[in-house]
Coordinates of C-alpha atoms in Angstrom, one line a residue:
M68 CA 39.9 9.6 43.9
V69 CA 37.1 7.2 42.9
P70 CA 34.9 9.5 40.5
L71 CA 31.2 9.5 41.5
T72 CA 29.0 11.9 39.3
P73 CA 28.2 11.9 35.6
Q74 CA 30.6 14.5 35.0
A75 CA 33.3 12.9 37.0
L76 CA 32.8 9.7 35.5
A77 CA 32.6 11.2 32.0
D78 CA 35.9 13.1 32.9
S79 CA 37.7 9.8 34.0
A80 CA 36.3 8.0 31.0
A81 CA 37.5 10.2 28.3
E82 CA 41.2 10.4 30.1
A83 CA 41.2 6.5 30.1
V84 CA 40.1 6.3 26.7
A85 CA 42.9 8.9 26.0
A86 CA 45.2 6.7 27.7
G87 CA 44.6 3.7 25.4
A88 CA 41.2 2.1 26.8
T89 CA 39.0 0.6 24.1
D90 CA 35.7 -0.1 26.2
V91 CA 34.7 1.7 29.1
H92 CA 32.9 -0.3 32.0
V93 CA 31.2 1.8 34.6
H94 CA 29.4 1.7 37.8
P95 CA 26.4 4.6 37.8
K96 CA 26.2 5.9 41.1
T97 CA 23.2 7.8 43.3
P98 CA 24.6 11.2 44.7
C99 CA 25.3 9.5 47.8
G100 CA 27.8 7.0 46.0
Q101 CA 25.9 3.8 46.0
D102 CA 26.0 1.9 43.0
S103 CA 22.6 2.5 41.2
L104 CA 20.4 0.5 38.4
S105 CA 17.9 3.5 38.7
P106 CA 16.8 4.2 35.1
R107 CA 17.2 8.2 35.9
V108 CA 20.8 7.3 37.5
L109 CA 22.0 5.3 34.3
A110 CA 20.5 7.7 31.8
A111 CA 22.4 10.7 33.2
T112 CA 25.8 8.8 33.1
L113 CA 25.9 7.1 29.8
E114 CA 24.6 10.6 28.2
A115 CA 27.6 12.3 30.1
I116 CA 30.1 9.7 29.1
R117 CA 28.7 9.4 25.5
A118 CA 29.3 13.1 25.2
R119 CA 33.0 12.5 25.8
V120 CA 34.2 9.2 24.2
P121 CA 33.3 7.2 21.0
V122 CA 34.0 3.5 22.4
P123 CA 31.4 1.1 23.8
V124 CA 30.2 1.9 27.3
G125 CA 28.9 -0.8 29.6
V126 CA 27.6 -1.0 33.3
T127 CA 27.2 -3.5 36.3
T128 CA 24.0 -5.3 37.0
G129 CA 25.7 -6.9 40.1
A130 CA 22.9 -7.6 43.1
W131 CA 24.7 -5.3 45.4
A132 CA 23.3 -2.7 43.3
E133 CA 19.8 -4.1 43.5
P134 CA 19.6 -7.5 45.8
D135 CA 16.2 -8.4 44.7
P136 CA 16.1 -10.4 41.3
A137 CA 12.3 -8.8 40.5
A138 CA 13.4 -5.4 41.2
R139 CA 16.4 -5.9 39.2
L140 CA 14.5 -6.7 36.4
E141 CA 12.1 -4.0 36.4
R142 CA 14.9 -1.8 36.6
I143 CA 16.3 -3.0 33.7
R144 CA 13.1 -3.2 31.6
G145 CA 12.6 0.8 32.7
W146 CA 16.0 2.0 31.2
T147 CA 15.3 4.8 28.8
V148 CA 18.8 5.0 27.7
L149 CA 20.5 1.7 27.1
P150 CA 24.5 1.0 27.6
D151 CA 26.0 -1.0 25.0
H152 CA 26.8 -3.8 27.0
A153 CA 26.2 -5.2 30.8
S154 CA 28.0 -7.4 33.0
V155 CA 25.7 -10.2 35.0
N156 CA 27.4 -12.1 37.6
W157 CA 26.2 -15.7 36.8
H158 CA 26.5 -16.8 40.4
E159 CA 23.8 -14.3 41.6
P160 CA 20.1 -15.2 41.9
G161 CA 18.2 -14.0 38.8
A162 CA 21.2 -14.1 36.8
E163 CA 19.5 -16.2 33.7
E164 CA 16.3 -13.9 33.7
V165 CA 18.6 -10.5 34.0
A166 CA 20.5 -11.8 31.0
A167 CA 17.6 -12.7 29.1
A168 CA 16.1 -8.9 29.4
L169 CA 19.2 -7.4 28.4
I170 CA 19.5 -9.7 25.5
D171 CA 15.8 -8.8 24.5
R172 CA 16.6 -5.2 24.9
G173 CA 19.3 -5.5 22.5
V174 CA 22.2 -5.1 25.1
G175 CA 24.9 -7.1 25.0
V176 CA 25.7 -9.4 27.8
E177 CA 29.2 -9.7 29.6
A178 CA 28.6 -13.1 31.5
G179 CA 30.3 -12.5 34.8
V180 CA 32.0 -15.9 36.0
W181 CA 33.7 -15.4 39.4
S182 CA 36.4 -17.8 40.6
G183 CA 35.6 -19.4 44.1
T184 CA 31.6 -19.7 42.9
D185 CA 29.8 -22.1 40.8
A186 CA 29.3 -19.7 38.1
A187 CA 31.3 -21.6 35.6
A188 CA 29.3 -24.7 36.0
R189 CA 26.0 -22.5 35.7
F190 CA 27.4 -20.8 32.7
A191 CA 28.2 -24.4 30.9
V192 CA 24.6 -25.7 31.0
S193 CA 23.2 -22.1 30.4
P194 CA 21.1 -21.9 26.9
L195 CA 22.0 -18.0 27.0
G196 CA 25.9 -19.1 26.8
P197 CA 26.3 -19.0 23.2
K198 CA 24.3 -15.4 22.9
V199 CA 26.4 -13.5 25.4
L200 CA 28.9 -10.8 23.8
R201 CA 31.9 -12.2 26.0
V202 CA 32.8 -14.1 29.1
L203 CA 34.0 -11.8 31.9
A204 CA 36.2 -14.3 34.0
E205 CA 37.0 -12.5 37.3
V206 CA 39.3 -14.1 39.7
T207 CA 38.9 -13.0 42.9
D208 CA 41.8 -14.4 44.4
P209 CA 43.5 -11.1 46.0
A210 CA 46.8 -12.7 46.7
S211 CA 49.5 -12.0 44.2
G212 CA 51.4 -15.2 44.7
T213 CA 48.2 -17.4 44.1
A214 CA 46.0 -15.3 41.6
E215 CA 47.5 -16.7 38.2
D216 CA 47.0 -20.3 39.4
T217 CA 43.6 -19.4 40.4
A218 CA 43.2 -17.8 37.0
R219 CA 44.4 -20.9 35.1
A220 CA 41.8 -23.2 37.1
L221 CA 39.2 -20.8 36.5
L222 CA 39.9 -20.8 32.7
A223 CA 40.0 -24.4 32.9
D224 CA 36.5 -24.7 34.2
L225 CA 35.3 -22.4 31.4
G226 CA 36.5 -25.0 29.0
S227 CA 35.1 -23.6 25.5
A228 CA 33.0 -21.0 27.1
H229 CA 30.2 -21.6 24.4
G230 CA 32.7 -20.5 21.7
R231 CA 32.5 -16.6 23.3
P232 CA 35.6 -14.5 23.9
V233 CA 36.8 -14.5 27.1
L234 CA 38.0 -11.2 29.1
L235 CA 40.4 -12.0 31.9
H236 CA 40.8 -9.7 34.9
G237 CA 41.7 -10.0 38.7
E238 CA 41.3 -7.8 41.5
D239 CA 43.4 -6.3 44.6
G240 CA 46.7 -8.1 45.0
G241 CA 45.9 -10.5 42.0
A242 CA 45.1 -7.8 39.5
W243 CA 48.7 -7.2 37.9
P244 CA 49.5 -10.9 37.8
V245 CA 46.0 -11.8 36.4
L246 CA 46.7 -9.0 33.5
R247 CA 49.9 -10.1 32.7
L248 CA 48.7 -13.7 32.4
A249 CA 46.1 -12.4 29.9
G250 CA 48.7 -10.7 28.0
R251 CA 50.6 -14.2 27.6
L252 CA 47.6 -15.8 26.7
G253 CA 46.4 -13.4 24.2
L254 CA 42.9 -12.5 26.2
A255 CA 41.1 -9.5 26.5
T256 CA 41.5 -7.7 30.0
R257 CA 40.6 -4.8 32.0
M258 CA 42.1 -2.2 34.5
G259 CA 40.9 0.5 36.5
L260 CA 40.3 1.7 40.2
E261 CA 37.4 -0.9 40.6
D262 CA 39.8 -3.6 40.0
T263 CA 43.0 -2.2 42.0
L264 CA 44.1 1.1 43.7
V265 CA 47.9 0.8 43.5
L266 CA 50.3 0.4 40.7
P267 CA 52.5 -2.6 40.1
D268 CA 55.4 -1.0 42.3
G269 CA 52.8 -0.6 45.2
Q270 CA 52.2 3.5 44.6
R271 CA 48.9 4.3 45.0
A272 CA 47.3 5.1 41.5
L273 CA 45.7 8.3 41.1
S274 CA 43.3 7.7 38.3
N275 CA 42.1 5.2 35.8
A276 CA 44.0 6.6 33.1
R277 CA 47.3 6.2 35.3
L278 CA 46.1 2.5 35.4
V279 CA 44.9 1.9 31.9
A280 CA 48.6 3.5 30.6
E281 CA 50.4 1.0 33.1
A282 CA 48.3 -2.3 32.0
L283 CA 49.3 -1.3 28.4
L284 CA 53.0 -1.8 29.3
Q285 CA 52.4 -4.4 31.6
Y286 CA 50.0 -6.5 29.3
G287 CA 52.8 -7.2 26.6
C288 CA 56.0 -6.9 29.0
D289 CA 55.9 -10.6 29.9
Q290 CA 56.2 -12.9 26.9
R291 CA 57.1 -15.8 28.7
S292 CA 55.5 -19.2 27.5
P293 CA 52.1 -19.6 28.9

């Protein structure tokens, strides 16, 4: 079951860290289960998680949580408890302004660069590029047979990525092939219920912790030449 409440998210984060996670990415949610950028919702979630884990905690700023760029900025400027970092999807309207607001507040920015979008081209010319914490290279190709090729193309489009570290990850059927590629390339990666609901053998993953434990095994298990 995907955790929704601050306490459930904190429990899941603690289990994931115990399984080996060194960073937490979370989507704070309303009581109805919708992603939210509300200062109140964010504060409750961050406080609950930080009471349980010692690792950095990041959040989303995805447009699905607040479609209007101006309202998104207002939400971020109203945060009373700050995350360690926040992901900003560079293909979304208002991305540069959102990233600048986060940097001004001392929040690290994960520059979300999705395959199948113009995000890599936008990021390449962004004056904020050298200031981001890292690039979150997200492979949106869900097919296990083609996701690795899509990942390689995305990395090529990113080029030097302004010299920033790159975290590579996939989703759905592409999640595990892309994770193994990240291992071969020595890139950071992530894994959780946001990325896939199944283990490499097709069994349903019952928790983020189970996915993290399997990810650590898969990350180093395929040492073929990249």
